[in-house]
Amino acid sequence: MSRQERPATAEREGSMNQSIHANHHSPEPGFALRQTLYRGWAALAKPVYRTLPIATPCVVSGEGALSQGVAELVKQGIRRPVVITDTAFVDLQVFQQLLQALEAAALEYSVFSEIVPDPDFSIIERGIIHCRNHQFDGVIAIGGGSSIDATKVINPCARHNIDPRTVPGMLKLRKRGHYFMAIPTTAGTGSEATAAAVITDEHSHQKRVVISLTVVPELAVLDPSLMMGLPPAITAATGMDALTHAMESYLSRYATAKTDALNLESMARIFDHLPRAFHDGANDKEARRQMAIASHNAGVTFTRTSVGWVHAIAHQLGALYGVPHGLANAMVLPHVLAFYLPHAESRMAQMARHLGLHGSDDASLALALVEAVHKLCDQLEIRPLLTMVKEEDIPQMARNIINEAYRSPYPVPGYFGSYAELEAFIRGMMIPR
């Protein structure tokens, strides 16, 4: 559903920035001090993030990768794995392929299939009980990011009798679970490569982030044949999730030359292949393969660099209104990029040049990047308009967003000067451009 013809890019983004600054209020008491402390914390954390010994999984990829993955389980001596997946996935043919491979290898598996999008702690607790009852010695997560994230918490908590409600936060979970094989069937979250998991607190309805060096899977299986049947809307949302990871990672203050190279490569892959996967994903195996690689590499990079305002805002859309995470990121990304124009013009211009966009200087290239993301959303039939947000929710949303960004910390290139400025920004995302 394409939007109506838009005004010229410079006029549109200029008016957007004017709207943001026109609604700017003086910082609330204590806000400036809190922001100063946050910036200091983020600066101190920079060398830590850059040198943390974050493992990356071994990867098997291409057609037949599923069989290779099961063979590796046997090689590792796994006999009683638990397969963790979502409620709908068990009826799909790709899931039956996994079960057939496990049966052929004579593995005594059990299936826990209660995962739902944005799983909460009550589901995690049921998964822990299931694993213990099966006397498991390994886990296999198959499906989207929710299944993989849930497994990251279920696995070590079941093995070591840990209360999962105590592990959200930075490096609170220090014990490793059993051998962990992750099989993503969407090209978006990159969860198979990250040291983080997002779980919903069913009481507060807020997302809780678990960051731990021990939750990265030992093995990631990237098999494009498992992604061929992914519906176009999910293909679009998860693909934009991967683009968000690559772009926020590139704009992070923790970025390195290595993460920059991977992120630029991922962005180019996504712009080239996501529209192909969206329009002909049932037949275009090469597009699926390229998207799987891009998603995985973006997962590797943002584990090192963290993310930013897009994720902080998107988490509120998921927690309050049930918007799937990838779609929420897609809806927020172009707005946050526009917000970053005064703060990260040079970096955004570098991204634009790598994508083959045109402009006479850094300012025009950065604007072209924002417009390119809008056009990509058009191609994918995604409308970046937050019509679901209720006015009465905005003040608390703003506080939750700031709390998440400052607690993590998110090393963003630009900051909101007050809660009121962030509230005005949220309202701006509700207005058609």
Coordinates of N, CA and C in Angstrom, one line a residue, residues 5 39 71 79 89 120 149 164 178 187 213 216 220 253 258 272 295 301 318 323 347 352:
E5 N 2.0 10.6 -3.2 CA 3.3 11.3 -3.6 C 3.7 12.2 -2.5
R39 N 26.0 9.6 29.5 CA 27.1 9.8 28.5 C 28.4 9.3 29.1
A71 N 24.0 -33.8 12.4 CA 25.2 -34.7 12.4 C 26.2 -34.1 13.5
R79 N 22.3 -36.7 23.1 CA 21.4 -37.8 23.0 C 19.9 -37.5 23.3
F89 N 4.6 -23.2 14.5 CA 5.7 -23.8 13.7 C 5.6 -25.3 13.6
D120 N 6.8 -14.4 27.4 CA 7.0 -13.8 28.8 C 7.6 -14.8 29.7
D149 N 15.5 -16.6 21.3 CA 15.7 -15.8 22.6 C 15.2 -16.6 23.8
P164 N 14.5 -17.6 36.2 CA 14.7 -16.7 35.0 C 14.4 -15.2 35.3
H178 N 23.4 -26.3 28.3 CA 23.8 -27.4 27.5 C 24.1 -27.0 26.0
A187 N 15.0 -14.4 8.2 CA 16.3 -13.6 8.1 C 16.0 -12.2 8.6
L213 N 27.3 -13.3 28.1 CA 28.3 -14.0 27.2 C 28.1 -15.5 27.1
V216 N 25.2 -17.3 23.8 CA 25.4 -17.5 22.3 C 25.4 -18.9 22.0
A220 N 25.0 -22.4 14.6 CA 24.0 -21.7 13.9 C 23.8 -22.4 12.5
R253 N 28.3 4.5 18.8 CA 29.6 5.1 19.2 C 30.6 4.0 19.5
K258 N 36.0 -3.3 11.9 CA 35.4 -4.6 11.5 C 33.9 -4.6 11.5
D272 N 19.6 -4.9 -1.8 CA 19.5 -5.7 -3.1 C 18.6 -6.8 -3.1
S295 N 21.4 -11.1 7.8 CA 20.9 -11.1 9.1 C 21.9 -11.6 10.2
T301 N 27.4 -8.1 14.6 CA 27.9 -6.7 14.8 C 27.2 -6.0 16.0
G318 N 5.9 -2.9 21.0 CA 5.6 -4.4 21.2 C 4.9 -4.6 22.5
V323 N 2.8 -4.9 18.7 CA 3.4 -4.9 17.3 C 4.6 -5.8 17.3
R347 N 28.5 10.0 9.0 CA 28.3 8.5 9.0 C 27.2 8.1 8.1
A352 N 25.2 6.0 2.7 CA 24.5 6.3 1.5 C 25.5 6.0 0.3

